[in-house]
One Martini backbone bead per residue (centre of mass of N, CA, C, O) as a GRO file, in nm:
protein
  289
    1UNK     BB    1 -12.249  15.180  -9.001
    2UNK     BB    2 -11.885  15.194  -9.021
    3UNK     BB    3 -11.739  15.007  -8.810
    4UNK     BB    4 -11.399  14.969  -8.667
    5UNK     BB    5 -11.339  14.835  -8.436
    6UNK     BB    6 -11.303  14.972  -8.165
    7UNK     BB    7 -11.564  15.168  -7.967
    8UNK     BB    8 -11.497  15.486  -7.777
    9UNK     BB    9 -11.633  15.668  -7.508
   10UNK     BB   10 -11.757  15.888  -7.306
   11UNK     BB   11 -11.987  15.846  -7.115
   12UNK     BB   12 -12.157  16.111  -7.166
   13UNK     BB   13 -12.159  15.973  -7.468
   14UNK     BB   14 -12.409  15.746  -7.481
   15UNK     BB   15 -12.655  15.949  -7.639
   16UNK     BB   16 -12.498  15.964  -7.912
   17UNK     BB   17 -12.347  15.991  -8.166
   18UNK     BB   18 -12.124  15.750  -8.325
   19UNK     BB   19 -11.865  15.901  -8.535
   20UNK     BB   20 -11.620  15.741  -8.732
   21UNK     BB   21 -11.337  15.876  -8.833
   22UNK     BB   22 -11.152  15.673  -8.729
   23UNK     BB   23 -10.868  15.487  -8.646
   24UNK     BB   24 -10.766  15.479  -8.348
   25UNK     BB   25 -10.443  15.603  -8.254
   26UNK     BB   26 -10.207  15.855  -8.279
   27UNK     BB   27 -10.034  15.701  -8.040
   28UNK     BB   28 -10.042  15.411  -7.907
   29UNK     BB   29  -9.837  15.394  -7.620
   30UNK     BB   30  -9.993  15.349  -7.364
   31UNK     BB   31  -9.930  15.122  -7.089
   32UNK     BB   32 -10.235  15.069  -7.006
   33UNK     BB   33 -10.339  15.082  -7.279
   34UNK     BB   34 -10.531  14.843  -7.538
   35UNK     BB   35 -10.749  14.904  -7.730
   36UNK     BB   36 -10.528  14.973  -8.016
   37UNK     BB   37 -10.385  14.724  -8.033
   38UNK     BB   38 -10.237  14.670  -8.350
   39UNK     BB   39 -10.351  14.939  -8.480
   40UNK     BB   40 -10.375  15.146  -8.739
   41UNK     BB   41 -10.356  15.459  -8.787
   42UNK     BB   42 -10.651  15.629  -8.934
   43UNK     BB   43 -10.831  15.800  -9.208
   44UNK     BB   44 -11.143  15.821  -9.308
   45UNK     BB   45 -11.303  15.824  -9.556
   46UNK     BB   46 -11.505  16.056  -9.670
   47UNK     BB   47 -11.770  15.875  -9.802
   48UNK     BB   48 -11.807  15.741  -9.530
   49UNK     BB   49 -11.856  15.947  -9.365
   50UNK     BB   50 -12.105  16.069  -9.501
   51UNK     BB   51 -12.258  15.839  -9.504
   52UNK     BB   52 -12.307  15.843  -9.208
   53UNK     BB   53 -12.470  16.079  -9.191
   54UNK     BB   54 -12.690  16.011  -9.354
   55UNK     BB   55 -12.785  15.824  -9.153
   56UNK     BB   56 -12.838  15.958  -8.947
   57UNK     BB   57 -13.029  16.190  -9.026
   58UNK     BB   58 -13.258  15.931  -9.067
   59UNK     BB   59 -13.206  15.772  -8.788
   60UNK     BB   60 -13.087  15.974  -8.527
   61UNK     BB   61 -13.311  16.223  -8.447
   62UNK     BB   62 -13.279  16.219  -8.115
   63UNK     BB   63 -12.997  16.303  -8.119
   64UNK     BB   64 -12.787  16.589  -7.991
   65UNK     BB   65 -12.546  16.430  -8.036
   66UNK     BB   66 -12.149  16.418  -8.145
   67UNK     BB   67 -11.898  16.150  -8.174
   68UNK     BB   68 -11.571  16.134  -8.268
   69UNK     BB   69 -11.425  15.847  -8.375
   70UNK     BB   70 -11.149  15.809  -8.190
   71UNK     BB   71 -10.904  15.883  -8.002
   72UNK     BB   72 -10.816  16.144  -8.248
   73UNK     BB   73 -10.995  16.372  -8.444
   74UNK     BB   74 -10.800  16.647  -8.439
   75UNK     BB   75 -10.564  16.537  -8.642
   76UNK     BB   76 -10.742  16.620  -8.832
   77UNK     BB   77 -10.735  16.826  -9.130
   78UNK     BB   78 -10.882  17.067  -9.113
   79UNK     BB   79 -11.064  17.067  -9.388
   80UNK     BB   80 -11.183  16.839  -9.312
   81UNK     BB   81 -11.279  16.868  -9.028
   82UNK     BB   82 -11.478  17.106  -9.129
   83UNK     BB   83 -11.669  16.948  -9.320
   84UNK     BB   84 -11.764  16.734  -9.113
   85UNK     BB   85 -11.908  16.950  -8.936
   86UNK     BB   86 -12.061  17.126  -9.182
   87UNK     BB   87 -12.227  16.873  -9.244
   88UNK     BB   88 -12.368  16.850  -9.005
   89UNK     BB   89 -12.510  17.070  -8.962
   90UNK     BB   90 -12.672  17.054  -9.235
   91UNK     BB   91 -12.799  16.728  -9.173
   92UNK     BB   92 -12.827  16.780  -8.828
   93UNK     BB   93 -12.989  17.049  -8.711
   94UNK     BB   94 -13.032  16.929  -8.371
   95UNK     BB   95 -12.773  16.954  -8.323
   96UNK     BB   96 -12.550  17.087  -8.015
   97UNK     BB   97 -12.319  16.868  -7.999
   98UNK     BB   98 -11.964  16.837  -8.032
   99UNK     BB   99 -11.747  16.553  -7.998
  100UNK     BB  100 -11.415  16.460  -7.866
  101UNK     BB  101 -11.076  16.369  -7.850
  102UNK     BB  102 -10.772  16.494  -7.715
  103UNK     BB  103 -10.404  16.609  -7.757
  104UNK     BB  104 -10.168  16.748  -7.736
  105UNK     BB  105 -10.063  16.728  -8.026
  106UNK     BB  106 -10.343  16.817  -8.144
  107UNK     BB  107 -10.346  17.090  -8.074
  108UNK     BB  108 -10.069  17.206  -8.157
  109UNK     BB  109 -10.132  17.199  -8.455
  110UNK     BB  110 -10.295  17.394  -8.399
  111UNK     BB  111 -10.413  17.697  -8.427
  112UNK     BB  112 -10.593  17.928  -8.255
  113UNK     BB  113 -10.769  17.978  -8.524
  114UNK     BB  114 -10.861  17.711  -8.556
  115UNK     BB  115 -10.969  17.617  -8.314
  116UNK     BB  116 -11.195  17.851  -8.332
  117UNK     BB  117 -11.312  17.732  -8.599
  118UNK     BB  118 -11.420  17.475  -8.478
  119UNK     BB  119 -11.563  17.626  -8.249
  120UNK     BB  120 -11.795  17.760  -8.471
  121UNK     BB  121 -11.853  17.471  -8.601
  122UNK     BB  122 -11.958  17.262  -8.342
  123UNK     BB  123 -11.724  17.233  -8.148
  124UNK     BB  124 -11.801  17.188  -7.811
  125UNK     BB  125 -11.580  16.930  -7.714
  126UNK     BB  126 -11.302  16.808  -7.499
  127UNK     BB  127 -11.099  16.494  -7.417
  128UNK     BB  128 -10.822  16.487  -7.207
  129UNK     BB  129 -10.552  16.272  -7.106
  130UNK     BB  130 -10.374  16.314  -6.821
  131UNK     BB  131 -10.368  16.130  -6.567
  132UNK     BB  132 -10.095  16.295  -6.474
  133UNK     BB  133  -9.884  16.580  -6.308
  134UNK     BB  134  -9.640  16.359  -6.331
  135UNK     BB  135  -9.344  16.353  -6.502
  136UNK     BB  136  -9.262  16.070  -6.405
  137UNK     BB  137  -9.516  15.941  -6.495
  138UNK     BB  138  -9.537  16.029  -6.799
  139UNK     BB  139  -9.305  15.852  -6.845
  140UNK     BB  140  -9.373  15.570  -6.761
  141UNK     BB  141  -9.644  15.542  -6.959
  142UNK     BB  142  -9.602  15.727  -7.224
  143UNK     BB  143  -9.735  16.025  -7.299
  144UNK     BB  144  -9.590  16.208  -7.440
  145UNK     BB  145  -9.580  16.462  -7.186
  146UNK     BB  146  -9.615  16.760  -6.970
  147UNK     BB  147  -9.745  16.901  -6.779
  148UNK     BB  148  -9.699  17.185  -6.908
  149UNK     BB  149  -9.819  17.085  -7.161
  150UNK     BB  150 -10.114  17.037  -7.068
  151UNK     BB  151 -10.137  17.349  -7.000
  152UNK     BB  152 -10.137  17.463  -7.225
  153UNK     BB  153 -10.343  17.275  -7.418
  154UNK     BB  154 -10.584  17.349  -7.209
  155UNK     BB  155 -10.585  17.652  -7.251
  156UNK     BB  156 -10.605  17.701  -7.546
  157UNK     BB  157 -10.899  17.520  -7.565
  158UNK     BB  158 -11.035  17.730  -7.374
  159UNK     BB  159 -11.004  17.971  -7.520
  160UNK     BB  160 -11.140  17.885  -7.791
  161UNK     BB  161 -11.423  17.790  -7.632
  162UNK     BB  162 -11.402  17.503  -7.491
  163UNK     BB  163 -11.502  17.223  -7.346
  164UNK     BB  164 -11.305  17.062  -7.091
  165UNK     BB  165 -11.262  16.724  -7.030
  166UNK     BB  166 -11.057  16.557  -6.779
  167UNK     BB  167 -10.857  16.258  -6.712
  168UNK     BB  168 -10.773  16.067  -6.426
  169UNK     BB  169 -10.572  15.844  -6.250
  170UNK     BB  170 -10.581  15.603  -6.036
  171UNK     BB  171 -10.270  15.424  -5.972
  172UNK     BB  172 -10.055  15.511  -6.202
  173UNK     BB  173  -9.794  15.519  -6.018
  174UNK     BB  174  -9.815  15.384  -5.738
  175UNK     BB  175  -9.672  15.374  -5.428
  176UNK     BB  176  -9.425  15.553  -5.403
  177UNK     BB  177  -9.591  15.798  -5.628
  178UNK     BB  178  -9.847  15.872  -5.515
  179UNK     BB  179  -9.898  16.138  -5.372
  180UNK     BB  180  -9.718  16.303  -5.610
  181UNK     BB  181  -9.938  16.261  -5.809
  182UNK     BB  182 -10.161  16.380  -5.671
  183UNK     BB  183 -10.047  16.680  -5.619
  184UNK     BB  184  -9.981  16.711  -5.922
  185UNK     BB  185 -10.284  16.672  -6.035
  186UNK     BB  186 -10.400  16.907  -5.853
  187UNK     BB  187 -10.249  17.172  -6.006
  188UNK     BB  188 -10.282  17.094  -6.290
  189UNK     BB  189 -10.596  17.117  -6.300
  190UNK     BB  190 -10.610  17.427  -6.191
  191UNK     BB  191 -10.426  17.570  -6.401
  192UNK     BB  192 -10.667  17.491  -6.646
  193UNK     BB  193 -10.968  17.481  -6.557
  194UNK     BB  194 -11.160  17.269  -6.604
  195UNK     BB  195 -11.544  17.159  -6.652
  196UNK     BB  196 -11.406  16.885  -6.594
  197UNK     BB  197 -11.374  16.562  -6.402
  198UNK     BB  198 -11.200  16.266  -6.424
  199UNK     BB  199 -11.148  15.973  -6.195
  200UNK     BB  200 -11.039  15.704  -6.226
  201UNK     BB  201 -10.927  15.334  -6.185
  202UNK     BB  202 -10.730  15.140  -6.179
  203UNK     BB  203 -10.744  14.865  -6.468
  204UNK     BB  204 -10.576  14.585  -6.562
  205UNK     BB  205 -10.470  14.492  -6.885
  206UNK     BB  206 -10.428  14.302  -7.086
  207UNK     BB  207 -10.160  14.304  -7.292
  208UNK     BB  208  -9.992  14.511  -7.126
  209UNK     BB  209  -9.706  14.684  -7.029
  210UNK     BB  210  -9.822  14.714  -6.710
  211UNK     BB  211  -9.931  14.409  -6.686
  212UNK     BB  212  -9.683  14.304  -6.677
  213UNK     BB  213  -9.534  14.424  -6.445
  214UNK     BB  214  -9.728  14.336  -6.244
  215UNK     BB  215  -9.676  14.020  -6.290
  216UNK     BB  216  -9.345  14.103  -6.226
  217UNK     BB  217  -9.332  14.316  -5.985
  218UNK     BB  218  -9.271  14.639  -6.080
  219UNK     BB  219  -9.596  14.665  -6.026
  220UNK     BB  220  -9.826  14.802  -5.847
  221UNK     BB  221 -10.133  14.767  -5.680
  222UNK     BB  222 -10.411  14.951  -5.543
  223UNK     BB  223 -10.575  14.957  -5.267
  224UNK     BB  224 -10.833  15.094  -5.199
  225UNK     BB  225 -10.743  15.308  -4.951
  226UNK     BB  226 -10.508  15.408  -5.186
  227UNK     BB  227 -10.706  15.542  -5.369
  228UNK     BB  228 -10.878  15.702  -5.157
  229UNK     BB  229 -10.626  15.891  -5.095
  230UNK     BB  230 -10.539  15.992  -5.349
  231UNK     BB  231 -10.799  16.133  -5.419
  232UNK     BB  232 -10.809  16.330  -5.204
  233UNK     BB  233 -10.551  16.475  -5.264
  234UNK     BB  234 -10.629  16.589  -5.546
  235UNK     BB  235 -10.934  16.704  -5.458
  236UNK     BB  236 -10.752  16.915  -5.259
  237UNK     BB  237 -10.566  17.009  -5.499
  238UNK     BB  238 -10.836  17.123  -5.617
  239UNK     BB  239 -10.910  17.430  -5.823
  240UNK     BB  240 -11.191  17.526  -5.933
  241UNK     BB  241 -11.424  17.766  -6.028
  242UNK     BB  242 -11.690  17.561  -6.172
  243UNK     BB  243 -11.654  17.269  -6.167
  244UNK     BB  244 -11.670  16.938  -6.249
  245UNK     BB  245 -11.638  16.666  -6.000
  246UNK     BB  246 -11.562  16.272  -6.102
  247UNK     BB  247 -11.593  15.940  -5.938
  248UNK     BB  248 -11.849  15.772  -6.109
  249UNK     BB  249 -11.700  15.536  -6.225
  250UNK     BB  250 -11.701  15.184  -6.231
  251UNK     BB  251 -11.405  15.178  -6.104
  252UNK     BB  252 -11.486  15.304  -5.866
  253UNK     BB  253 -11.517  15.307  -5.491
  254UNK     BB  254 -11.632  15.582  -5.476
  255UNK     BB  255 -11.868  15.791  -5.553
  256UNK     BB  256 -11.865  16.105  -5.739
  257UNK     BB  257 -12.007  16.441  -5.700
  258UNK     BB  258 -11.909  16.781  -5.794
  259UNK     BB  259 -11.925  17.122  -5.726
  260UNK     BB  260 -11.638  17.352  -5.782
  261UNK     BB  261 -11.627  17.499  -5.456
  262UNK     BB  262 -11.894  17.406  -5.292
  263UNK     BB  263 -11.827  17.050  -5.228
  264UNK     BB  264 -11.559  17.020  -5.111
  265UNK     BB  265 -11.608  16.945  -4.772
  266UNK     BB  266 -11.818  16.695  -4.838
  267UNK     BB  267 -11.630  16.519  -4.968
  268UNK     BB  268 -11.415  16.493  -4.735
  269UNK     BB  269 -11.601  16.364  -4.549
  270UNK     BB  270 -11.677  16.119  -4.710
  271UNK     BB  271 -11.405  16.003  -4.741
  272UNK     BB  272 -11.321  15.987  -4.461
  273UNK     BB  273 -11.547  15.762  -4.385
  274UNK     BB  274 -11.463  15.549  -4.578
  275UNK     BB  275 -11.172  15.541  -4.428
  276UNK     BB  276 -11.323  15.453  -4.157
  277UNK     BB  277 -11.584  15.252  -4.242
  278UNK     BB  278 -11.881  15.428  -4.271
  279UNK     BB  279 -11.858  15.366  -4.592
  280UNK     BB  280 -11.942  15.188  -4.828
  281UNK     BB  281 -11.802  14.997  -5.098
  282UNK     BB  282 -11.748  14.898  -5.393
  283UNK     BB  283 -11.730  14.586  -5.535
  284UNK     BB  284 -11.549  14.426  -5.731
  285UNK     BB  285 -11.796  14.281  -5.928
  286UNK     BB  286 -11.887  14.611  -5.991
  287UNK     BB  287 -11.659  14.673  -6.170
  288UNK     BB  288 -11.530  14.853  -6.436
  289UNK     BB  289 -11.443  15.000  -6.788
   0.00000   0.00000   0.00000
């Protein structure tokens, strides 16, 4: 495989064929993210992508899923992206699902018909970083999207038939807006009604603007108990028709995996017990990105 730079993928794509179709992130301005700092975003040449698909056809026959790396494969022009999807389906017929990251910009660039066409050609799941449902927080972290736009684009993806997985970040609003961020995030998640929600706990990355703000005293990093209270509020305000709510990322202090609405009361009880010191939290040395 012709990999370049940092390759990232969602935890649920750990056993997928990682097909790098772009390098970097089309936005690459979020203050908390250092994954692609200094990396110019570009779409890889078609001949390189096709060589990697041929490699996967020969050497990756046990993997049933493909994930299109890097930060936002959905931004690839429609004809080129369709060609990639159709080639995967033709040369890797055992693959049951193809996934990609997406953001509001890339979803907005596709018409409803184009989104449905991509889904019909095997693109089955999109991963979108909401981070927060609070507009002030979104502006502070330079997300370049409003909560309303997140809702609109998330609903469009769902209407096109995609499974939708949304990530939110505990602690991203700092201390002053913690509960405002939490309540707003729950409301936005409820409005989108994704299939999966993944809650991560903020871990500061050196050489990012948010890390610099922390070092210079402009941004407070929440304590574990504050992260838990924020998680409780987000969870309490999130109402999904039949989605999975995960907070079992390596960064989190209290692993949670819940089916909503079924597990609502059990999870709230678990968080309350953790806040009361009756359930141990993950030690710092076991946390990771």
